[in-house]
Every structure is written in structure tokens, then in C-alpha cells.
XYZ file of C-alpha atoms in Angstrom:
567
model
C 0.229 -0.107 -0.034
C 2.815 2.442 0.704
C 4.334 1.704 -2.340
C 1.449 2.501 -4.297
C 0.711 5.829 -2.690
C 4.398 6.440 -2.947
C 4.162 5.966 -6.839
C 1.048 7.864 -7.031
C 2.737 10.870 -5.180
C 5.838 10.484 -7.394
C 3.704 10.907 -10.588
C 2.250 14.081 -9.115
C 5.665 15.664 -7.956
C 7.330 14.880 -11.352
C 4.754 15.617 -13.684
C 1.880 17.972 -12.351
C 3.578 20.097 -9.840
C 6.480 21.248 -11.695
C 4.335 22.166 -14.790
C 2.376 24.319 -12.604
C 5.061 25.831 -10.862
C 6.529 26.905 -14.143
C 3.246 28.070 -15.292
C 2.962 30.227 -12.128
C 6.720 31.525 -12.368
C 6.257 32.625 -15.922
C 2.761 34.620 -15.175
C 4.347 36.360 -12.154
C 7.290 37.322 -14.018
C 4.756 38.926 -16.365
C 2.857 40.527 -13.797
C 6.303 41.842 -11.934
C 7.324 43.419 -15.155
C 3.788 45.131 -15.772
C 4.044 46.369 -11.966
C 7.498 47.435 -12.580
C 6.411 49.174 -15.796
C 3.190 50.677 -14.079
C 5.162 51.730 -10.833
C 7.805 53.671 -13.092
C 4.968 55.388 -15.103
C 3.360 56.367 -11.760
C 6.935 57.586 -10.226
C 7.249 59.648 -13.602
C 4.022 61.330 -13.102
C 4.475 61.945 -9.374
C 7.770 63.509 -10.226
C 6.196 65.780 -12.871
C 3.573 66.627 -10.525
C 6.170 67.511 -7.808
C 8.284 69.627 -10.071
C 5.033 71.599 -11.119
C 4.616 72.202 -7.361
C 8.367 73.193 -6.723
C 8.006 75.640 -9.640
C 5.207 77.367 -8.110
C 6.914 77.506 -4.926
C 10.060 78.774 -6.415
C 7.929 81.521 -8.395
C 5.894 82.389 -5.286
C 9.246 82.769 -3.336
C 10.893 84.903 -6.064
C 8.066 87.087 -6.194
C 7.728 87.873 -2.597
C 11.474 88.173 -2.285
C 11.627 90.830 -4.984
C 8.881 92.704 -3.555
C 10.654 92.823 -0.313
C 13.535 94.394 -1.720
C 12.236 96.641 -4.848
C 8.559 97.310 -3.596
C 8.472 101.261 -2.710
C 5.451 100.379 -0.479
C 7.354 97.335 1.307
C 10.420 99.451 1.767
C 8.396 102.422 3.539
C 6.289 99.916 5.782
C 9.648 98.027 6.434
C 11.883 101.070 7.289
C 10.419 104.258 7.122
C 9.593 105.910 10.554
C 6.270 107.952 11.225
C 7.642 111.450 11.934
C 4.742 113.507 10.880
C 1.164 113.537 9.693
C 2.229 113.302 5.923
C 4.113 110.262 6.560
C 1.401 108.751 8.520
C -1.005 109.132 5.338
C 1.705 107.773 3.049
C 2.339 104.567 4.871
C -1.844 104.301 4.869
C -1.277 104.524 1.399
C 1.658 101.799 1.105
C -0.487 99.399 3.140
C -3.332 99.744 0.420
C -0.957 99.252 -2.361
C 1.401 96.747 -0.779
C -1.960 94.513 -0.179
C -2.926 95.103 -3.967
C 0.684 93.890 -4.951
C 0.235 90.809 -2.872
C -3.337 89.913 -4.477
C -1.402 90.463 -7.865
C 0.941 87.893 -6.794
C -1.694 85.434 -5.760
C -3.254 86.131 -9.198
C -0.254 85.214 -11.109
C 0.057 81.814 -8.878
C -3.083 80.243 -8.605
C -1.966 77.162 -6.457
C -0.755 79.422 -3.649
C -3.433 79.822 -1.150
C -2.144 83.318 -0.002
C 0.731 85.654 0.665
C 1.402 87.727 3.535
C 3.764 90.540 4.752
C 4.046 91.416 8.387
C 5.682 94.257 10.196
C 5.869 93.609 13.692
C 7.395 96.744 14.897
C 4.522 98.766 13.415
C 1.779 96.326 14.399
C 0.710 95.675 10.572
C -0.235 92.350 9.293
C -1.116 91.988 5.651
C -2.341 88.563 4.857
C -3.886 88.257 1.314
C -5.883 85.166 0.659
C -9.529 84.556 -0.891
C -10.489 82.675 2.130
C -8.190 80.439 4.617
C -8.915 78.685 7.975
C -5.432 79.313 9.049
C -5.181 83.222 8.055
C -6.195 84.484 11.356
C -3.450 82.400 13.192
C -0.767 82.869 10.526
C 0.862 86.209 12.155
C 0.943 83.943 15.382
C 2.570 81.127 13.846
C 5.239 83.505 12.100
C 6.074 84.797 15.498
C 6.742 81.535 17.267
C 9.069 80.596 14.446
C 10.866 83.914 14.470
C 11.324 83.449 18.568
C 11.442 79.598 18.611
C 12.849 78.095 15.238
C 14.797 80.567 13.463
C 16.395 77.670 11.518
C 13.203 77.533 9.658
C 13.299 80.950 8.141
C 13.757 80.922 4.664
C 12.236 77.543 3.937
C 9.333 76.051 2.986
C 7.693 73.833 5.703
C 4.840 71.501 6.254
C 3.249 72.411 9.181
C -0.349 72.607 10.844
C -1.766 75.789 11.542
C -5.287 75.958 13.198
C -5.664 72.197 12.123
C -5.182 72.919 8.344
C -2.278 71.069 6.750
C -0.221 73.751 4.908
C 3.318 74.175 3.134
C 4.192 77.535 4.412
C 7.386 79.896 3.883
C 8.601 82.270 6.562
C 11.265 85.024 5.111
C 12.717 87.814 6.810
C 14.130 91.148 5.798
C 15.077 93.823 8.026
C 12.188 94.408 10.339
C 9.448 92.354 8.207
C 8.502 89.023 7.899
C 6.754 87.652 4.745
C 5.957 84.716 2.821
C 3.239 82.556 1.103
C 1.623 79.089 2.039
C -0.312 76.452 0.005
C -3.177 74.637 1.871
C -2.745 70.910 0.962
C -6.187 70.242 0.479
C -6.977 72.872 -1.992
C -3.756 71.825 -3.653
C -5.057 68.002 -3.876
C -8.113 69.398 -5.370
C -6.530 71.661 -7.663
C -4.701 68.827 -8.980
C -7.621 66.135 -8.845
C -6.271 64.164 -6.551
C -9.107 64.054 -3.974
C -11.223 61.050 -5.318
C -10.810 57.282 -4.925
C -12.747 56.316 -8.088
C -9.905 54.534 -9.598
C -9.121 52.963 -6.119
C -6.162 54.520 -5.907
C -4.936 56.286 -2.484
C -2.875 59.615 -3.096
C -1.633 61.607 -0.261
C 0.895 64.426 0.577
C 3.271 63.584 3.904
C 6.199 65.093 5.049
C 9.398 63.689 4.877
C 9.072 61.518 8.261
C 5.939 59.990 6.434
C 3.350 61.513 8.613
C 0.332 62.085 6.375
C -0.749 65.371 5.859
C -3.542 64.868 3.490
C -5.063 61.737 1.792
C -8.253 60.849 -0.131
C -8.427 57.775 2.030
C -9.622 57.596 6.012
C -7.568 55.972 8.517
C -4.204 56.951 6.778
C -1.831 58.729 9.608
C 1.670 57.193 8.954
C 3.670 55.770 6.049
C 7.022 54.293 6.071
C 8.287 55.881 2.626
C 11.163 53.630 2.823
C 9.091 50.531 1.850
C 7.473 49.878 -1.606
C 4.806 47.607 -0.057
C 1.871 48.958 1.889
C -1.011 47.231 3.760
C -4.410 49.029 3.963
C -7.651 47.426 5.079
C -6.406 44.056 4.367
C -5.502 44.765 0.945
C -1.783 44.991 -0.636
C -0.588 47.958 -2.009
C 2.593 49.261 -4.033
C 3.727 52.659 -2.546
C 5.195 55.155 -4.894
C 6.635 58.550 -3.574
C 8.103 61.516 -4.987
C 9.950 64.161 -2.825
C 9.990 68.147 -3.141
C 13.296 69.680 -3.879
C 12.303 72.732 -2.152
C 10.583 71.613 1.139
C 10.021 68.455 3.096
C 6.719 67.626 1.417
C 5.959 64.398 -0.345
C 3.690 63.234 -2.924
C 2.576 59.514 -2.397
C 0.494 57.408 -4.701
C -0.754 53.717 -3.304
C -1.887 51.306 -5.657
C -3.664 48.082 -5.176
C -1.941 45.471 -6.857
C -5.346 44.035 -8.156
C -5.554 47.319 -10.158
C -2.228 47.195 -11.297
C -2.873 43.376 -12.789
C -5.759 44.721 -14.488
C -3.510 45.687 -17.353
C -2.318 42.265 -17.936
C -3.516 40.193 -20.967
C -6.552 38.156 -20.262
C -4.617 34.926 -21.320
C -1.848 35.417 -18.549
C -4.489 35.859 -16.029
C -6.217 32.649 -17.345
C -3.019 30.822 -16.969
C -2.590 31.945 -13.536
C -6.085 30.816 -12.440
C -6.015 27.324 -14.356
C -2.371 26.892 -12.395
C -3.956 27.820 -8.852
C -6.926 25.436 -9.499
C -4.900 22.531 -10.670
C -2.672 22.961 -7.599
C -5.985 23.082 -5.700
C -7.281 19.777 -7.343
C -4.254 17.936 -6.415
C -5.124 17.821 -2.351
C -8.520 16.848 -3.584
C -7.182 13.953 -5.525
C -4.982 12.826 -2.887
C -7.652 13.319 -0.205
C -10.007 11.049 -2.570
C -7.573 8.339 -2.679
C -7.001 8.445 0.959
C -10.512 8.225 1.738
C -11.600 5.272 -0.735
C -8.184 3.408 -0.585
C -5.897 4.402 1.916
C -8.242 4.800 4.817
C -9.885 1.207 4.405
C -6.571 -0.222 4.029
C -5.371 1.173 7.000
C -8.508 0.091 8.949
C -7.834 -3.412 7.807
C -3.853 -3.386 8.758
C -4.747 -1.736 12.054
C -7.432 -4.673 12.980
C -4.764 -7.215 11.868
C -2.007 -5.446 14.127
C -4.659 -5.944 17.100
C -4.963 -9.297 16.436
C -1.510 -10.018 16.543
C -1.546 -7.995 19.991
C -4.187 -10.672 21.286
C -7.328 -8.590 20.722
C -9.546 -11.270 18.976
C -12.926 -9.123 19.358
C -12.004 -6.320 16.821
C -14.489 -5.713 13.827
C -14.310 -3.576 10.982
C -17.157 -0.975 10.835
C -18.935 -2.305 7.464
C -19.970 0.922 5.354
C -22.279 1.047 2.132
C -19.489 1.959 0.000
C -20.277 0.127 -2.982
C -16.351 -0.665 -3.350
C -14.643 -4.109 -3.146
C -13.574 -3.106 0.471
C -17.196 -3.415 1.563
C -16.964 -7.264 0.828
C -13.319 -7.463 2.199
C -14.624 -6.087 5.535
C -17.753 -8.451 5.486
C -15.782 -11.558 4.975
C -12.914 -10.297 7.684
C -15.720 -10.019 10.233
C -17.118 -13.273 9.173
C -13.858 -14.863 9.635
C -13.349 -13.340 13.146
C -16.699 -14.438 14.397
C -15.782 -18.107 13.541
C -12.446 -17.302 15.415
C -14.046 -16.022 18.331
C -16.273 -19.254 18.651
C -13.579 -21.358 18.351
C -11.530 -19.548 21.194
C -14.714 -19.547 23.256
C -14.592 -23.639 23.285
C -11.032 -23.741 23.733
C -11.107 -21.025 26.539
C -13.961 -23.036 28.481
C -11.965 -26.356 28.247
C -8.661 -24.364 29.718
C -10.982 -22.954 32.345
C -12.078 -26.127 33.446
C -8.581 -27.698 33.624
C -7.498 -24.313 35.596
C -10.314 -24.776 38.212
C -9.345 -28.772 38.302
C -5.518 -27.721 38.982
C -6.476 -24.870 41.505
C -8.767 -27.333 43.449
C -5.666 -29.700 43.534
C -3.191 -27.139 44.690
C -5.357 -25.990 47.503
C -5.974 -29.446 48.855
C -2.271 -30.167 48.921
C -1.930 -27.852 51.751
C -4.722 -29.073 53.939
C -4.007 -32.733 55.026
C -0.553 -31.301 55.972
C -1.104 -30.026 59.360
C -3.922 -32.711 60.728
C -1.144 -35.228 62.035
C 0.580 -32.324 63.824
C -2.598 -31.228 65.681
C -3.463 -34.752 66.883
C 0.195 -35.048 68.123
C -0.302 -31.863 70.101
C -3.503 -33.246 71.761
C -2.000 -36.469 72.612
C 1.079 -34.891 74.432
C -1.083 -33.219 76.967
C -1.535 -34.693 80.422
C -4.946 -35.879 82.056
C -4.892 -32.869 84.741
C -4.413 -30.114 81.766
C -8.231 -30.625 80.588
C -8.399 -26.703 80.458
C -5.488 -26.556 77.837
C -7.282 -29.641 75.904
C -10.295 -27.793 75.701
C -8.780 -24.700 74.580
C -6.806 -26.444 72.024
C -9.871 -28.351 70.732
C -11.488 -25.051 70.201
C -8.563 -23.689 68.074
C -8.393 -26.674 66.220
C -12.081 -26.897 65.450
C -12.141 -23.125 64.106
C -8.856 -24.162 62.138
C -10.575 -27.193 60.536
C -13.892 -25.542 59.866
C -11.995 -22.863 58.038
C -10.035 -25.231 56.027
C -13.191 -27.319 55.067
C -15.026 -24.248 54.054
C -12.471 -22.557 52.024
C -13.513 -24.055 48.689
C -13.703 -20.920 46.882
C -10.854 -19.069 45.242
C -10.934 -16.031 47.457
C -12.029 -15.177 51.046
C -11.897 -11.461 52.623
C -8.621 -10.549 54.233
C -10.172 -10.485 57.707
C -11.099 -14.134 57.603
C -7.953 -15.117 56.473
C -5.819 -12.863 59.124
C -8.279 -14.115 61.702
C -7.235 -18.013 60.587
C -3.630 -16.964 60.780
C -4.122 -15.597 64.436
C -5.949 -18.850 65.233
C -2.970 -20.762 63.776
C -0.590 -18.965 65.649
C -2.444 -19.784 69.028
C -2.273 -23.648 68.099
C 1.517 -23.247 67.656
C 2.221 -21.419 70.779
C 0.351 -24.000 72.481
C 2.505 -26.471 71.042
C 5.659 -24.508 71.359
C 5.245 -22.525 74.637
C 7.431 -19.079 74.990
C 9.267 -19.784 71.906
C 7.541 -17.005 69.732
C 6.028 -13.805 69.568
C 3.399 -13.210 66.900
C 1.876 -10.111 65.720
C -1.171 -10.301 62.955
C -2.472 -6.549 61.906
C -4.278 -5.419 58.794
C -5.755 -1.947 57.976
C -9.818 -1.983 58.756
C -10.565 -0.420 55.416
C -9.351 -3.330 53.560
C -10.889 -5.893 55.672
C -13.222 -6.896 53.099
C -10.994 -7.051 50.430
C -10.529 -10.680 48.675
C -7.416 -12.580 48.954
C -6.609 -16.501 48.129
C -7.450 -18.688 51.276
C -4.741 -20.384 53.105
C -2.096 -18.458 51.126
C -0.345 -16.609 54.396
C -0.304 -19.794 56.219
C 2.496 -21.352 53.853
C 4.818 -18.938 55.004
C 3.835 -18.833 58.615
C 4.462 -22.523 58.616
C 7.885 -21.871 57.052
C 8.534 -19.198 59.667
C 7.955 -21.480 62.789
C 9.362 -24.591 61.067
C 12.713 -23.195 59.969
C 13.123 -20.321 62.387
C 12.468 -21.894 65.837
C 15.694 -23.148 67.707
C 15.693 -24.613 70.874
C 16.570 -21.822 73.500
C 15.792 -18.965 71.005
C 12.588 -16.801 70.676
C 11.534 -15.225 67.530
C 9.157 -12.626 66.721
C 6.858 -12.964 63.648
C 4.810 -10.287 61.898
C 1.935 -10.358 59.459
C 0.913 -7.270 58.349
C -1.567 -6.259 55.679
C -1.796 -2.496 54.312
C -3.304 -0.498 51.625
C -0.769 0.446 48.992
C -2.148 3.333 46.846
C -5.447 3.280 45.596
C -5.958 0.075 43.994
C -3.291 -2.410 45.711
C -2.950 -4.535 49.005
C 0.703 -5.636 50.266
C 0.979 -8.331 52.677
C 4.336 -8.577 54.443
C 5.169 -11.517 56.642
C 8.617 -11.297 58.324
C 10.451 -13.250 61.276
C 13.466 -12.383 63.213
C 14.991 -16.198 62.913
C 18.155 -17.173 61.015
C 16.782 -16.166 57.607
C 16.429 -17.901 54.521
C 19.509 -19.186 52.731
C 20.931 -17.709 49.282
C 20.341 -21.265 47.746
C 16.782 -21.266 48.659
C 16.228 -17.786 47.157
C 17.843 -18.448 44.242
C 15.746 -21.555 43.482
C 12.478 -19.393 44.258
C 13.366 -16.862 41.752
C 14.255 -19.832 39.258
C 10.740 -21.409 39.977
C 9.059 -17.779 39.386
C 10.927 -17.543 35.906
C 10.528 -21.083 34.692
C 7.713 -22.963 36.734
C 9.759 -25.941 36.763
C 9.628 -27.860 40.266
C 13.021 -27.147 42.276
C 14.779 -30.058 44.401
C 15.031 -28.802 47.914
C 12.313 -26.153 47.743
C 9.196 -26.842 49.509
C 5.901 -27.575 48.024
C 3.690 -25.281 49.867
C 5.927 -22.328 48.454
C 5.943 -23.444 44.840
C 2.222 -24.126 45.360
C 1.477 -20.807 46.616
C 3.397 -19.062 43.983
C 1.739 -21.081 41.366
C -1.849 -20.199 42.788
C -0.897 -16.874 42.683
C -0.120 -16.618 39.158
C -3.270 -18.553 38.193
C -5.550 -16.367 40.181
C -4.469 -13.412 39.218
C -2.841 -13.654 35.853
C 0.684 -12.537 36.496
C -0.594 -9.074 38.160
C 1.229 -9.597 41.304
C 4.530 -8.548 42.812
C 6.066 -11.298 44.934
C 9.702 -11.262 46.693
C 11.549 -13.564 49.391
C 14.636 -11.733 50.850
C 16.716 -12.095 54.003
C 16.364 -9.525 56.504
C 19.652 -7.685 58.247
C 21.391 -8.619 60.463
C 18.699 -11.751 60.274
C 15.747 -13.011 59.548
C 13.239 -13.641 56.618
C 10.895 -11.333 54.901
C 7.986 -12.381 52.418
C 6.159 -9.568 50.498
C 3.133 -9.984 48.350
C 1.507 -7.162 46.382
C -1.766 -8.024 44.795
C -4.722 -6.061 43.405
C -7.360 -4.546 45.543
C -10.435 -6.652 44.924
C -13.822 -5.924 46.842
C -16.349 -7.793 44.701
C -17.515 -10.803 46.836
C -18.295 -12.725 43.745
C -15.848 -11.349 41.096
C -14.841 -13.630 38.257
C -11.214 -14.766 38.199
C -10.559 -13.556 34.985
C -11.637 -10.141 35.616
C -8.973 -9.598 38.750
């Protein structure tokens, strides 16, 4: 399957994708050339417009400079002191005549919004314009420049006066300040730049890129160093032309879509076809994945789960009308037959296992009878109270053994049985050992195999008691985490030998009978393996400085009649 998919992808990569990529490269090259050509034409037009603006500013500056030096009226107002009434009337006449000269200058230069001449010493302000929102504030602005920014005198500067964006010239001669100004909004109207019918953004900025006027809203700052601009999610090409006489820049921002409208129809069709072809390739691959690869993956996944032992796996049958529908149906039918065969084999195996469990359990029951009879026989007639007590312990012991026919009993029953067992052994070996049997109350109802702990308790007494020695035996059951129980039996005897530990470990690995290893231990290990299916931890080790420790960690199960295979 992987080879087929690889071949299919290889065909797509070698044939379809290169052709489409080549087509896109060629068409994009044509698009870029068209955009470069349009950008160059636009830049030439902007530079032409800006040269006209520069020419207008140069003519206005030359006119006002000439007037400040050669106009008799300007000279009288600039330097002549008022000494008598006659001179006063002459200066009044010069005011009227100079204003007329400023009007004539404005008529000669239609792009200028106005001209002005200010004589601060004589408190005469002559501001000539048809109408301007900044005319009244112009003298105040000129005074501020004269006081705080003398470096701007003699230069055209883009500024804001009374919220009006203007390019203004401030010049100085003797006692007078004079110049001209252009409102950018009026200039844009005169140049027919204030509409967006063609989708082109036109703007005036200063050298820092701050937008002073634009025919588009929400346009405040531009990076004049970049040729690409993003506005309202649309890509634009930015073209600018700076002024030679001021810090004014004329900017035009054109959408790439508008620029590509000049492309031949065939090139645009090739672009569209290439994009569509590239978009169809994933659809083809997804279709193959849905109709071929996905069903094959389902089949392979089911086979992998079967190899891992999951015989209940089935493939969902869908009405696809393809060969996979029949394959899936046959697969599910085959697995149903395998499952039925597995149930028959499992039931036979379970029956054999139950017979094996009963055999192992019965092996440990007759072991104690002969010793118990010997204990009763050893008592004298005058020790009748001890005989009664011993008979009571033995009756409890045999009752528990006779009734322990199930695979599991509750922990508190098994621990009570171990206490009773130690009572019998203390009667047999008085003052030779001390036994402690404890468990957490919260796990008293959990299930454990019956007679499991007794095997190791018998070994502790059998192999640890020595004449003249006294040992301690501890049987402790605790909850471990949320779902496990740890049962630990330890004694303070001489301790198990390394040879026996090695045999126990070998038996745990191989399940082969070990000579010299007690039947009880091997039976106990085998019972744990059968009952819990390997979900236990079992360990026997020497204690330091002496003694033996047996530790079993089993699942915490509380259901009284839980099935063995569910543990």
C-alpha cells in the first residue's frame, strides 16, 4: 500500500506540480514586469506633479523676495519711521498698495493659497487670500517661528496651523516677515487628487512619513522607505516623489489588483488555471486516501490488534459500493468464527485450570492434621483446660479449611485464621515466639486467596524456631496506593539461605519444580500466578542482620463474587 501511495505521489510531484509551478513562475514574472512598468510610469507622473509644485513655490518665493527688496510700499513700511502726519498718510497708502501687490502675486500663482507681509514693529499684518481657515493664526505662527525656530526661516515647511495642513514659507528682511503658503487640501483639489474612483490612494506627507492629506480615511503614517503597503487587508504598492524645495512628499498607493488589470487575459487565465490545478491535487490525494488508503489502514490496524491478542476487533461495515465492503464483511465473518472457536478452547482451559486450583488447594490441607493430633496426645489428663482450649482452636482451624472451597476469601477471615493458627503453634511451642497479626480496617473486606499466608507462617515456625531461642513473627496487611494491597510476613530467625532464594527466583521464572524447595512455597506461587494472571509482585529476601521477609503485592478487589478472569 505504501509503495502504491508513493508511486502516486511521485507522479504528481514529477509531472503535475513542476508544470504548474513553471506556469506560475512565468505568469508572475509577467505580472512583476507589468507592476514595475506601471510603478515607473506612476513615479514619473508624481515627479512631474512635484516639479510643478516646486516650480510654483519657487515662483512664489521669488515674487515675494523681489517685492521685499524693490517694492517702494514694502520698503516704506519696513523702514520708514512715522515722523509727521504726512508720513502717516503715506504709510496708510502703502498698506493699501502693498496689499494690492500681494493680490496680484496671488493671481499670478493660482496654486498659492495666499501671501503675507508682517511688520511687527508697526503692528501691521497684511495677509492676502480668498479664504483660509489658518489666515487669522498665521501671524501668531510666524512670530513663534521667529522666536523659537529661526532655522526654519527662508524654508518651505509642512506644518499644521489651526488644524489646517499647509506648506508655508517664512522669510525675513530687516524688520519685516513675509512669505506664502499652500493649503494641501486645496492643492489636492486643484490637481484632482481627492477622489478614489480609480481605487488609488493619493496623499501628501512630510519627510517623516506623517500623512498630512490623503483621499483615504484612517491613513496616518507611512514608511516611505518601503514599496509595499497594507491597508484594510489589501496589498498596495507605495510610490513617492519628494520635493526639492520643502519637506513635502507626494505619495500614490496602488492596489496590486488594479495594477494587474493591465495584464493580458490569457496570462490571467493561466494563473487561475495553475492555481486551480494545484488546489485539485490535494483533493485527488484526499479522495484516494478516503477510498483506498483509509480502508486499507483499517484492515492493517485490525490485523495488528489481532497480533497483539485482541480477538474481539471488528471492522465497521459501510455501504461504500466498493470491493472493501466485501473484504470487511468477510473479515468480520472470519473473526466471528475464530471467536466461537476461542470460547470453546477457553472453556476447556478454564475447566482444567479450576481442577488444577482445587488440586493445589487440597495439597496444603492434610499437612497440618497429623501435627494437631500429636499436640492433643502430648497433654496430661490434669491439663484438661488446655485440652479444651486446644480443641477450640483446632475446630476453628479445621472449619476454616473445610469451608475454604472458593478461590477467594475476605482478608479479615484469612487474618483471623492466621491468629488462630499461631495460637495452636504457641500451645505446641510455648514461650518460643511472639506473633503480631494486623491489617488496615479499610481493606478488611478485600479478597485474597485462602490459606495463602499460612504456607509462609508454617515455614517461619518450622525453619526459624531453635531450642533456646525466641523469635518474633509479624504479619501485616496494608493498603498500597488506590488499588493494591501489600501483605508482608517477616520473622527474626536465622533467615532464608541464598540457595533457597535462588531456587525460588528460578521457579518464578520457569515454573519448573525445584528439588529442595518446599511444595507449599511452589504451590503458593503457582496459585498466585493462576488467580491473578501475573498481576502481582512477589519477593522473598533475607532481613538484616537476620530473619526472612516475604512480601506479596496483589490487586485490591472487593466484589465478593468477582470472576477470576476479571481480576
